[in-house]
Amino acid sequence: MSEEQRDPRTPPGLPRLALGALSGILSGFASLAPAELVAAAVRPQSSPVVAVGGASIDQTPAALKDWAIRNFGTNDKLVLQLGILVVLALLALALGALAVRRRVAGAAGILLFGVIGAAAALTRPDSRGFTDALPSLAGAVAGAGLLYFLAGRLTTSAVVKGTDSHSAAPAAWDRRGFVIAATSAAAASAVVGGVGRSLTSSRAGNAVASREQVVLPSPGSPARPVPRRAALRVDGVSSHLTPNSAFYRVDTALVVPKVDATAWQLRIHGKGVSRPLTLAFDDLLRRKLIERHITMTCVSNEVGGPYVGNARWTGVRLADLLAECGVKAPSRGGPADQLVARSVDGMTIGTPVEDIMDGRDAMLAVGMNGEPLPFEHGFPVRMLVPGLYGYVSACKWIQDIELTTFDSYDPYWVKRGWARKAPIKTQSRIDTPKPFARPRTGTVMVAGVAWAQHRGIDKVEIRVDDGPWQEAHLAAEDTRDTWRQWSFPWQATKGSHTLTVRATDRTGSVQTQKRARTIPDGASGWHSVVVTVE
Ligand SMILES: Nc1nc2c(c(=O)[nH]1)N[C@H]1C(S)=C(S)[C@@H](COP(=O)(O)O)O[C@H]1N2
Ligand SMILES: [Mo]
């Protein structure tokens, strides 16, 4: 060891590496902050974390995505963003340690991440062109500059050859310079990042204001009131109409699109569209509105799962709009059999034109349970088609409708292995008692919901252990497009019991026992709950 290296002002090997790693983290942090600021000016979706997150959602294999939806539910996106931040932090640590020896390589590494972020932003389906690259690039330049500078403080000026070592070693380090630069970079990043975030939320202000100004006209064709006996008085059963705040949410949007309704437009065009149409939000509100109760279901819903909800939707009949544009159903000689809806966030959803035009209440919805659509559920306008899983029918934040064919275009989920067509499978769920509940002997109310949208539910049966199927009491039917509550007063005897439910739809087919995974066209099988009666 040389005298120089034992200089008390020189951090020895390990602490120097640690300081390098710290510099790496700080530089990573210092690149995200300006990136957030620039993204606030460009648009929130161009932020590197959101762009890389979006790209990884799109690249994630269907099975893994399905697993994430199952295990993290609506938190899947939060988990993904945290995951990205952890990976970035680890890489920044490594680059910082590298920069102690090789400043240029370390700084170049940060620049490389900027390029990756920019590439992700540019290749997003909703990219608006080169400005989307700016946040990542600005961030990378700031971060790389900081790392280069900080690493320089650790290996300051006088680099001498160690007398007995093979490599260059630092003589002294600029502790003061390092501490000052590091603390001011941390403080500046916090401020800049905070300003970026608050700019983003104030920009969403226009959209929020436009939503607050919406006055939904009363529907020309109101929903038939829910029959009084459609709602059972049983504790623990899903309420017939699901409040907006409790409605499930499934989408790929890392940042909920905040669309300004006053600037929104929808274009209808494509094969067999003799009169293409561009509509503004007010144009939709001026048309005759229908109001319907429709139960939505996600194809990722497991047997017994939570991704199903029923709401009162207000909107414009899609079949009427299409007819005005000259569109004919394939069975009437129309050349387009697939309608592809595109959202502002680049989602594509393909629906059979035949289903939309067969008389069911497919709509462009503007209202949910009497309110303008919540942002999470597609404000200002989304599509809905009773009887089809959401991924083939329910495009949120819709902005474009193209008539095409199944042969010539595969939308987002179909490219990822899901079926082109996906009518909702007949399903039933036990809401109460909950799995592993410990009810007392005597009468235990078993209750839940069953759905077979657009076919309707005809019968629900319950089986206790391996006993016979017994018919449950069915609540009154609201519509064929909504779920139906059911209940069964069970004379519970002591011990562990398995309760199983199955439904029969109005075409007479009994819910299949055959277990199927959610991919490619929806889960099947019977829902069972095990309870211990005390
Ligand atoms: N723009 C957009 N629309 C979308 C999706 C999406 O990821 N992006 N997901 C679809 C899926 S898979 C379902 S099940 C429904 C869910 O609608 P909800 O979140 O309002 O319940 O929205 C559909 N519409
Ligand atoms: Mo879905």
Coordinates of C-alpha atoms and ligand atoms in Angstrom, one line a residue:
M1 CA 0.0 0.0 0.0
S2 CA 1.2 3.4 -0.9
E3 CA 1.4 6.3 1.6
E4 CA -1.0 8.2 -0.6
Q5 CA -3.7 5.6 -0.3
R6 CA -3.5 5.6 3.5
D7 CA -4.1 9.4 3.4
P8 CA -6.9 9.8 6.0
R9 CA -8.9 11.9 3.4
T10 CA -9.0 9.0 0.9
P11 CA -11.9 6.6 1.3
P12 CA -10.5 3.1 1.2
G13 CA -11.8 0.5 -1.3
L14 CA -15.0 -0.6 0.2
P15 CA -16.4 2.7 1.4
R16 CA -15.4 4.2 -1.9
L17 CA -17.5 1.6 -3.7
A18 CA -20.4 2.4 -1.3
L19 CA -20.1 6.1 -2.0
G20 CA -20.0 5.2 -5.7
A21 CA -23.2 3.2 -5.3
L22 CA -24.8 6.1 -3.4
S23 CA -23.8 8.4 -6.3
G24 CA -25.5 5.9 -8.6
I25 CA -28.7 6.0 -6.7
L26 CA -28.7 9.8 -6.4
S27 CA -28.0 10.1 -10.1
G28 CA -30.9 7.7 -10.9
F29 CA -33.1 9.8 -8.7
A30 CA -31.8 12.9 -10.3
S31 CA -32.7 11.6 -13.7
L32 CA -36.3 10.6 -12.8
A33 CA -37.0 14.1 -11.4
P34 CA -36.4 16.2 -14.5
A35 CA -38.0 13.4 -16.6
E36 CA -41.2 13.9 -14.5
L37 CA -41.0 17.6 -15.0
V38 CA -40.6 17.4 -18.8
A39 CA -43.3 14.7 -18.9
A40 CA -45.6 17.1 -17.2
A41 CA -45.0 19.5 -20.0
V42 CA -45.3 16.9 -22.8
R43 CA -47.8 14.5 -21.4
P44 CA -47.8 12.2 -18.3
Q45 CA -47.7 9.0 -20.5
S46 CA -44.2 10.0 -21.8
S47 CA -42.6 9.7 -18.4
P48 CA -39.9 6.9 -18.5
V49 CA -41.4 4.9 -15.7
V50 CA -44.8 5.0 -17.3
A51 CA -43.5 4.3 -20.8
V52 CA -41.3 1.4 -19.7
G53 CA -44.1 0.1 -17.5
G54 CA -46.5 0.2 -20.4
A55 CA -44.1 -1.5 -22.7
S56 CA -43.5 -4.2 -20.2
I57 CA -47.2 -4.7 -19.7
D58 CA -47.5 -5.2 -23.5
Q59 CA -44.6 -7.6 -23.6
T60 CA -45.6 -9.6 -20.5
P61 CA -46.7 -13.1 -21.5
A62 CA -50.5 -13.6 -21.1
A63 CA -50.1 -16.2 -18.4
L64 CA -48.0 -13.9 -16.2
K65 CA -50.4 -10.9 -16.8
D66 CA -53.3 -13.1 -15.8
W67 CA -51.4 -14.2 -12.7
A68 CA -50.7 -10.5 -11.8
I69 CA -54.3 -9.6 -12.3
R70 CA -55.3 -12.6 -10.1
N71 CA -52.8 -11.9 -7.3
F72 CA -52.5 -8.2 -7.2
G73 CA -55.9 -7.3 -8.6
T74 CA -56.3 -3.6 -9.2
N75 CA -52.9 -3.1 -7.5
D76 CA -51.1 -4.9 -10.3
K77 CA -50.0 -1.6 -11.8
L78 CA -48.7 -0.3 -8.5
V79 CA -46.7 -3.5 -8.1
L80 CA -45.3 -3.2 -11.6
Q81 CA -44.2 0.5 -11.1
L82 CA -42.6 -0.4 -7.8
G83 CA -40.9 -3.4 -9.5
I84 CA -39.5 -1.1 -12.2
L85 CA -38.2 1.4 -9.6
V86 CA -36.5 -1.4 -7.7
V87 CA -34.8 -2.7 -10.8
L88 CA -33.8 0.8 -11.7
A89 CA -32.4 1.4 -8.2
L90 CA -30.3 -1.8 -8.4
L91 CA -28.9 -0.9 -11.8
A92 CA -28.2 2.6 -10.6
L93 CA -26.3 1.1 -7.7
A94 CA -24.2 -1.0 -10.0
L95 CA -23.5 1.9 -12.4
G96 CA -22.5 4.1 -9.5
A97 CA -20.0 1.4 -8.3
L98 CA -18.7 1.1 -11.8
A99 CA -18.3 4.8 -12.1
V100 CA -15.8 4.9 -9.2
R101 CA -13.3 3.2 -11.6
R102 CA -14.7 4.2 -14.9
R103 CA -16.6 7.5 -14.8
V104 CA -17.3 7.6 -18.5
A105 CA -18.7 4.1 -18.5
G106 CA -20.9 4.8 -15.5
A107 CA -22.3 8.0 -17.0
A108 CA -22.8 6.3 -20.4
G109 CA -24.8 3.6 -18.7
I110 CA -27.2 6.2 -17.4
L111 CA -27.5 7.7 -20.9
L112 CA -28.2 4.2 -22.2
F113 CA -31.2 3.9 -19.8
G114 CA -32.4 7.2 -21.1
V115 CA -32.3 5.9 -24.7
I116 CA -34.2 2.8 -23.6
G117 CA -36.9 5.0 -21.9
A118 CA -37.1 7.1 -25.0
A119 CA -37.4 4.1 -27.2
A120 CA -40.2 2.7 -25.0
A121 CA -42.0 6.1 -25.1
L122 CA -41.7 6.4 -28.9
T123 CA -42.9 2.9 -29.6
R124 CA -46.0 3.0 -27.3
P125 CA -49.1 2.6 -29.4
D126 CA -50.4 6.0 -28.3
S127 CA -47.1 7.8 -28.9
R128 CA -47.4 11.3 -30.2
G129 CA -44.0 11.4 -31.9
F130 CA -40.5 12.7 -30.9
T131 CA -41.6 14.9 -28.0
D132 CA -42.4 11.7 -26.1
A133 CA -38.7 11.0 -26.1
L134 CA -37.8 14.2 -24.4
P135 CA -38.5 13.3 -20.7
S136 CA -36.3 10.3 -20.8
L137 CA -33.5 12.1 -22.7
A138 CA -33.6 15.2 -20.4
G139 CA -33.5 12.9 -17.4
A140 CA -30.7 10.8 -18.7
V141 CA -28.5 13.9 -19.4
A142 CA -29.0 15.3 -15.9
G143 CA -28.4 11.9 -14.3
A144 CA -25.3 11.1 -16.3
G145 CA -23.9 14.5 -15.7
L146 CA -24.4 14.2 -12.0
L147 CA -22.8 10.7 -11.8
Y148 CA -19.8 11.9 -13.8
F149 CA -19.4 14.8 -11.4
L150 CA -19.9 12.8 -8.2
A151 CA -17.6 10.0 -9.4
G152 CA -15.0 12.7 -10.1
R153 CA -15.2 13.9 -6.5
L154 CA -14.4 10.4 -5.3
T155 CA -11.3 10.1 -7.6
T156 CA -10.2 13.6 -7.5
S157 CA -7.4 15.3 -9.4
A158 CA -4.1 13.8 -8.4
V159 CA -4.2 10.2 -9.5
V160 CA -0.9 8.6 -8.8
K161 CA 0.5 5.2 -9.6
G162 CA 0.4 3.1 -6.6
T163 CA 4.0 2.0 -5.9
D164 CA 3.1 -1.6 -5.3
S165 CA -0.3 -1.9 -7.1
H166 CA -1.2 -2.7 -10.6
S167 CA -3.6 0.2 -11.2
A168 CA -4.2 3.8 -10.7
A169 CA -5.4 4.7 -7.3
P170 CA -6.9 8.0 -6.1
A171 CA -4.7 10.2 -3.9
A172 CA -7.5 12.0 -2.2
W173 CA -11.1 12.6 -2.5
D174 CA -13.1 15.8 -2.5
R175 CA -15.3 15.1 0.5
R176 CA -16.6 18.6 0.7
G177 CA -17.4 18.8 -3.1
F178 CA -19.0 15.4 -2.9
V179 CA -21.3 16.1 0.1
I180 CA -22.3 19.5 -1.3
A181 CA -23.1 18.1 -4.8
A182 CA -24.9 15.1 -3.4
T183 CA -27.1 16.9 -1.0
S184 CA -28.0 19.7 -3.4
A185 CA -28.7 17.1 -6.2
A186 CA -31.0 15.3 -3.8
A187 CA -32.8 18.5 -2.7
A188 CA -33.1 19.7 -6.3
S189 CA -34.5 16.4 -7.5
A190 CA -37.1 16.4 -4.8
V191 CA -38.2 19.9 -5.7
V192 CA -38.1 19.3 -9.5
G193 CA -39.9 16.0 -9.2
G194 CA -42.6 17.5 -7.0
V195 CA -43.1 20.4 -9.4
G196 CA -43.5 17.9 -12.2
R197 CA -46.0 15.9 -10.3
S198 CA -48.1 18.9 -9.4
L199 CA -48.0 20.2 -13.0
T200 CA -49.3 16.9 -14.2
S201 CA -52.2 17.0 -11.8
S202 CA -53.1 20.6 -12.7
R203 CA -53.1 19.7 -16.4
A204 CA -55.6 17.0 -15.6
G205 CA -57.7 19.9 -14.3
N206 CA -59.2 20.6 -17.7
A207 CA -60.5 17.1 -17.9
V208 CA -61.8 17.2 -14.4
A209 CA -63.5 20.5 -15.1
S210 CA -65.1 19.1 -18.3
R211 CA -66.4 16.1 -16.3
E212 CA -67.9 18.3 -13.6
Q213 CA -69.7 20.4 -16.3
V214 CA -71.4 17.4 -17.8
V215 CA -75.2 17.3 -17.3
L216 CA -76.5 14.0 -18.4
P217 CA -79.9 14.6 -20.3
S218 CA -82.6 12.3 -19.1
P219 CA -82.7 9.2 -21.3
G220 CA -85.4 9.0 -24.0
S221 CA -85.5 5.3 -23.2
P222 CA -85.1 4.8 -19.5
A223 CA -84.3 1.5 -17.9
R224 CA -87.2 -0.5 -16.5
P225 CA -87.0 0.0 -12.8
V226 CA -85.3 -2.8 -11.0
P227 CA -88.2 -5.2 -9.9
R228 CA -88.6 -5.0 -6.2
R229 CA -88.0 -8.7 -5.8
A230 CA -84.7 -8.6 -7.7
A231 CA -82.9 -7.7 -4.5
L232 CA -83.0 -10.3 -1.8
R233 CA -82.8 -9.3 1.8
V234 CA -79.9 -11.5 2.7
D235 CA -76.8 -10.2 4.4
G236 CA -73.6 -10.7 2.4
V237 CA -75.1 -11.1 -1.1
S238 CA -73.7 -8.7 -3.8
S239 CA -76.0 -5.7 -4.2
H240 CA -77.9 -5.9 -7.4
L241 CA -76.5 -2.6 -8.7
T242 CA -72.8 -2.2 -8.0
P243 CA -71.8 1.3 -6.8
N244 CA -69.2 3.0 -9.0
S245 CA -66.7 3.1 -6.1
A246 CA -67.0 -0.7 -5.7
F247 CA -67.0 -1.5 -9.5
Y248 CA -64.1 -3.7 -10.5
R249 CA -61.5 -2.1 -12.7
V250 CA -59.3 -3.9 -15.3
D251 CA -57.1 -2.2 -17.9
T252 CA -53.6 -1.7 -19.0
A253 CA -53.4 2.0 -18.2
L254 CA -50.6 2.9 -15.8
V255 CA -51.9 6.4 -15.7
V256 CA -55.7 6.7 -15.9
P257 CA -56.3 8.8 -19.1
K258 CA -57.8 12.1 -18.2
V259 CA -59.6 13.2 -21.4
D260 CA -61.1 16.7 -21.8
A261 CA -64.6 16.0 -23.0
T262 CA -64.8 19.4 -24.7
A263 CA -61.9 18.4 -27.0
W264 CA -62.9 14.7 -27.4
Q265 CA -63.9 13.3 -30.8
L266 CA -64.9 9.9 -32.1
R267 CA -64.4 8.9 -35.7
I268 CA -66.4 6.1 -37.3
H269 CA -64.9 4.8 -40.5
G270 CA -63.7 1.7 -42.4
K271 CA -65.1 -1.1 -44.6
G272 CA -68.7 -0.6 -45.6
V273 CA -69.0 2.8 -44.0
S274 CA -70.6 4.8 -46.7
R275 CA -71.0 7.9 -44.5
P276 CA -68.0 8.2 -42.2
L277 CA -68.8 10.3 -39.1
T278 CA -66.9 12.4 -36.6
L279 CA -68.8 13.1 -33.3
A280 CA -68.1 15.5 -30.5
F281 CA -69.2 14.7 -26.9
D282 CA -72.1 17.2 -27.2
D283 CA -73.2 15.5 -30.4
L284 CA -73.6 12.3 -28.5
L285 CA -75.5 14.0 -25.6
R286 CA -78.0 15.6 -28.1
R287 CA -79.0 12.2 -29.5
K288 CA -81.6 9.9 -28.0
L289 CA -80.1 8.2 -25.0
I290 CA -81.0 4.8 -23.7
E291 CA -80.5 3.7 -20.1
R292 CA -80.0 0.0 -19.3
H293 CA -78.9 -2.3 -16.5
I294 CA -75.9 -4.4 -17.8
T295 CA -73.7 -6.7 -15.9
M296 CA -70.0 -6.6 -17.1
T297 CA -67.6 -9.4 -16.6
C298 CA -63.8 -9.7 -17.2
V299 CA -62.5 -12.7 -19.0
S300 CA -59.7 -12.8 -16.3
N301 CA -62.3 -13.6 -13.7
E302 CA -61.7 -16.9 -12.0
V303 CA -64.5 -19.1 -10.9
G304 CA -65.8 -17.4 -7.8
G305 CA -63.8 -14.3 -8.6
P306 CA -64.6 -10.6 -8.1
Y307 CA -64.3 -9.1 -11.7
V308 CA -68.0 -8.8 -12.3
G309 CA -70.3 -5.9 -11.6
N310 CA -73.7 -4.6 -12.5
A311 CA -74.5 -0.9 -13.3
R312 CA -77.1 1.3 -14.8
W313 CA -75.5 2.6 -18.0
T314 CA -76.7 5.6 -20.1
G315 CA -75.6 6.0 -23.7
V316 CA -76.3 6.0 -27.4
R317 CA -77.4 2.8 -29.2
L318 CA -74.4 1.8 -31.2
A319 CA -76.4 -0.1 -33.9
D320 CA -78.3 3.1 -34.7
L321 CA -75.1 5.1 -35.1
L322 CA -73.6 2.4 -37.3
A323 CA -76.8 2.2 -39.5
E324 CA -76.6 5.9 -40.0
C325 CA -73.0 5.5 -41.3
G326 CA -74.3 2.9 -43.8
V327 CA -73.0 -0.1 -41.9
K328 CA -74.8 -3.4 -42.5
A329 CA -74.5 -6.5 -40.4
P330 CA -72.7 -9.4 -42.1
S331 CA -75.9 -11.4 -42.2
R332 CA -77.4 -8.6 -44.3
G333 CA -74.5 -8.5 -46.7
G334 CA -72.2 -6.1 -44.8
P335 CA -68.5 -6.5 -45.7
A336 CA -67.2 -5.9 -42.2
D337 CA -67.5 -8.6 -39.6
Q338 CA -65.3 -7.0 -36.9
L339 CA -65.6 -3.5 -35.3
V340 CA -62.3 -2.4 -33.8
A341 CA -62.5 0.3 -31.1
R342 CA -59.4 2.3 -30.3
S343 CA -58.8 4.2 -27.1
V344 CA -56.8 7.3 -26.4
D345 CA -54.3 5.0 -24.6
G346 CA -53.8 2.8 -27.7
M347 CA -55.9 -0.1 -26.6
T348 CA -57.6 -2.0 -29.4
I349 CA -60.7 -4.1 -28.8
G350 CA -62.5 -6.1 -31.5
T351 CA -66.2 -7.0 -31.5
P352 CA -68.4 -9.0 -33.9
V353 CA -70.5 -6.5 -35.9
E354 CA -73.2 -9.1 -35.9
D355 CA -73.5 -9.0 -32.1
I356 CA -73.7 -5.3 -32.0
M357 CA -76.5 -5.2 -34.6
D358 CA -78.6 -8.2 -33.5
G359 CA -80.9 -6.1 -31.4
R360 CA -79.1 -6.1 -28.1
D361 CA -78.4 -2.9 -26.3
A362 CA -74.8 -2.3 -27.4
M363 CA -74.0 1.3 -26.6
L364 CA -71.5 4.1 -26.5
A365 CA -72.0 4.8 -22.8
V366 CA -71.6 8.3 -21.3
G367 CA -73.2 7.6 -17.9
M368 CA -72.7 5.0 -15.1
N369 CA -75.2 4.8 -12.3
G370 CA -76.5 8.3 -13.0
E371 CA -73.1 10.0 -13.1
P372 CA -70.8 10.8 -16.0
L373 CA -68.4 7.9 -16.4
P374 CA -65.7 7.9 -13.7
F375 CA -62.3 8.5 -15.2
E376 CA -61.3 4.9 -14.3
H377 CA -64.2 3.6 -16.2
G378 CA -63.6 5.4 -19.4
F379 CA -64.7 9.1 -19.3
P380 CA -66.0 10.6 -21.5
V381 CA -67.2 7.6 -23.6
R382 CA -66.8 3.8 -23.5
M383 CA -68.3 1.0 -25.4
L384 CA -70.5 -1.8 -23.9
V385 CA -72.0 -4.9 -25.4
P386 CA -74.2 -7.0 -23.2
G387 CA -73.1 -10.7 -23.2
L388 CA -69.5 -10.3 -24.3
Y389 CA -66.4 -10.2 -22.0
G390 CA -65.0 -6.7 -21.6
Y391 CA -61.8 -7.3 -23.6
V392 CA -63.9 -7.9 -26.7
S393 CA -66.5 -5.3 -26.2
A394 CA -66.0 -2.6 -23.6
C395 CA -63.3 -0.2 -24.8
K396 CA -62.8 2.7 -22.3
W397 CA -61.7 6.2 -23.3
I398 CA -62.8 5.3 -26.9
Q399 CA -61.8 7.7 -29.7
D400 CA -62.0 5.7 -32.9
I401 CA -64.2 3.0 -34.4
E402 CA -63.0 1.1 -37.5
L403 CA -65.1 -1.4 -39.4
T404 CA -62.9 -4.2 -40.6
T405 CA -62.7 -8.0 -40.8
F406 CA -61.5 -10.7 -38.3
D407 CA -59.3 -12.0 -41.1
S408 CA -57.4 -8.7 -41.6
Y409 CA -56.8 -7.4 -38.0
D410 CA -56.1 -8.8 -34.6
P411 CA -56.6 -6.4 -31.7
Y412 CA -54.5 -6.1 -28.5
W413 CA -55.6 -9.2 -26.5
V414 CA -56.0 -11.4 -29.5
K415 CA -52.3 -10.8 -30.4
R416 CA -51.5 -12.1 -26.9
G417 CA -53.3 -15.4 -27.2
W418 CA -56.9 -14.6 -26.2
A419 CA -59.8 -15.7 -28.3
R420 CA -61.1 -13.5 -31.1
K421 CA -64.7 -14.0 -30.0
A422 CA -65.7 -14.4 -26.3
P423 CA -69.3 -14.6 -25.2
I424 CA -69.6 -14.6 -21.4
K425 CA -69.9 -18.1 -20.0
T426 CA -72.7 -19.1 -17.6
Q427 CA -71.4 -18.7 -14.1
S428 CA -72.6 -18.6 -10.5
R429 CA -70.9 -17.5 -7.3
I430 CA -71.5 -18.1 -3.6
D431 CA -71.2 -14.7 -1.8
T432 CA -72.2 -16.0 1.6
P433 CA -71.1 -17.8 3.7
K434 CA -67.4 -16.9 3.0
P435 CA -64.8 -19.7 2.6
F436 CA -63.8 -21.1 5.9
A437 CA -66.7 -19.4 7.7
R438 CA -67.8 -21.0 11.0
P439 CA -71.6 -20.7 11.1
R440 CA -73.8 -22.2 13.8
T441 CA -75.9 -25.3 13.2
G442 CA -79.5 -24.5 12.1
T443 CA -80.6 -22.5 9.1
V444 CA -77.7 -20.9 7.3
M445 CA -78.6 -18.6 4.3
V446 CA -76.4 -19.5 1.4
A447 CA -76.7 -16.8 -1.3
G448 CA -75.0 -15.3 -4.2
V449 CA -75.3 -14.2 -7.8
A450 CA -75.5 -16.0 -11.2
W451 CA -75.0 -14.6 -14.6
A452 CA -75.3 -15.6 -18.3
Q453 CA -75.6 -12.2 -19.9
H454 CA -78.0 -11.9 -22.8
R455 CA -79.2 -15.4 -22.4
G456 CA -80.5 -15.0 -18.8
I457 CA -80.5 -17.2 -15.8
D458 CA -83.2 -19.8 -15.5
K459 CA -82.2 -21.9 -12.5
V460 CA -79.6 -22.1 -9.7
E461 CA -78.9 -25.3 -7.7
I462 CA -77.0 -26.0 -4.6
R463 CA -75.3 -29.1 -3.5
V464 CA -74.1 -29.9 0.0
D465 CA -71.1 -32.2 0.0
D466 CA -72.0 -35.1 -2.3
G467 CA -75.7 -34.8 -1.8
P468 CA -78.3 -34.2 -4.5
W469 CA -78.7 -30.9 -6.4
Q470 CA -81.4 -28.8 -4.7
E471 CA -83.0 -25.8 -6.3
A472 CA -82.2 -22.4 -4.9
H473 CA -84.7 -19.5 -4.6
L474 CA -84.1 -17.1 -7.5
A475 CA -84.7 -13.4 -7.1
A476 CA -86.8 -11.8 -9.8
E477 CA -85.0 -11.3 -13.1
D478 CA -84.1 -7.7 -13.9
T479 CA -83.1 -8.2 -17.5
R480 CA -81.4 -11.0 -19.5
D481 CA -78.3 -8.8 -19.5
T482 CA -78.0 -8.6 -15.7
W483 CA -77.0 -11.1 -13.0
R484 CA -79.5 -12.6 -10.8
Q485 CA -79.4 -13.1 -7.0
W486 CA -80.3 -16.4 -5.5
S487 CA -80.6 -17.8 -1.9
F488 CA -80.9 -21.2 -0.3
P489 CA -81.8 -21.8 3.3
W490 CA -79.5 -24.6 4.3
Q491 CA -80.2 -26.8 7.4
A492 CA -76.6 -26.9 8.5
T493 CA -75.3 -29.8 10.6
K494 CA -72.2 -29.9 12.6
G495 CA -68.9 -30.5 10.8
S496 CA -67.0 -29.5 7.7
H497 CA -69.1 -29.1 4.6
T498 CA -68.6 -28.2 0.9
L499 CA -71.2 -26.1 -0.7
T500 CA -71.3 -26.0 -4.5
V501 CA -73.4 -23.9 -6.9
R502 CA -74.3 -24.2 -10.5
A503 CA -76.6 -22.3 -12.8
T504 CA -78.7 -23.1 -15.9
D505 CA -79.2 -20.4 -18.5
R506 CA -82.4 -19.7 -20.4
T507 CA -81.2 -21.7 -23.4
G508 CA -81.4 -24.7 -21.1
S509 CA -77.7 -25.3 -20.8
V510 CA -76.3 -26.2 -17.4
Q511 CA -73.1 -24.5 -16.2
T512 CA -70.3 -26.9 -17.0
Q513 CA -68.3 -28.6 -14.3
K514 CA -65.3 -28.7 -16.7
R515 CA -62.6 -26.6 -15.2
A516 CA -61.0 -24.2 -17.7
R517 CA -58.4 -21.5 -17.2
T518 CA -59.3 -17.9 -17.9
I519 CA -57.1 -17.8 -21.1
P520 CA -58.2 -18.1 -24.0
D521 CA -61.9 -17.4 -23.6
G522 CA -62.9 -17.4 -19.9
A523 CA -62.9 -19.7 -16.9
S524 CA -65.4 -22.4 -16.3
G525 CA -66.2 -24.9 -13.6
W526 CA -68.3 -24.8 -10.4
H527 CA -67.7 -22.5 -7.4
S528 CA -67.4 -24.3 -4.1
V529 CA -67.0 -23.0 -0.5
V530 CA -65.9 -25.0 2.4
V531 CA -67.3 -24.1 5.8
T532 CA -67.2 -25.6 9.3
V533 CA -70.5 -25.7 11.2
E534 CA -70.1 -25.4 14.9
Ligands
LIG1 N1 -58.9 1.5 -23.1 C1 -59.1 0.3 -22.5 N2 -60.3 -0.2 -22.4 C2 -60.6 -1.4 -21.8 C3 -59.5 -2.2 -21.2 C4 -58.2 -1.6 -21.3 O1 -57.2 -2.2 -20.9 N3 -58.0 -0.4 -21.9 N4 -59.8 -3.4 -20.6 C5 -61.0 -4.0 -21.0 C6 -61.3 -5.1 -20.1 S1 -60.3 -6.5 -20.2 C7 -62.4 -5.1 -19.3 S2 -62.9 -6.5 -18.4 C8 -63.2 -3.9 -19.1 C9 -63.2 -3.5 -17.6 O2 -64.0 -2.3 -17.5 P1 -64.0 -1.6 -16.1 O3 -62.6 -1.4 -15.7 O4 -64.8 -0.4 -16.2 O5 -64.7 -2.6 -15.1 O6 -62.7 -2.8 -19.8 C10 -62.2 -3.1 -21.1 N5 -61.8 -1.9 -21.7
MO2 MO -61.3 -8.1 -19.0

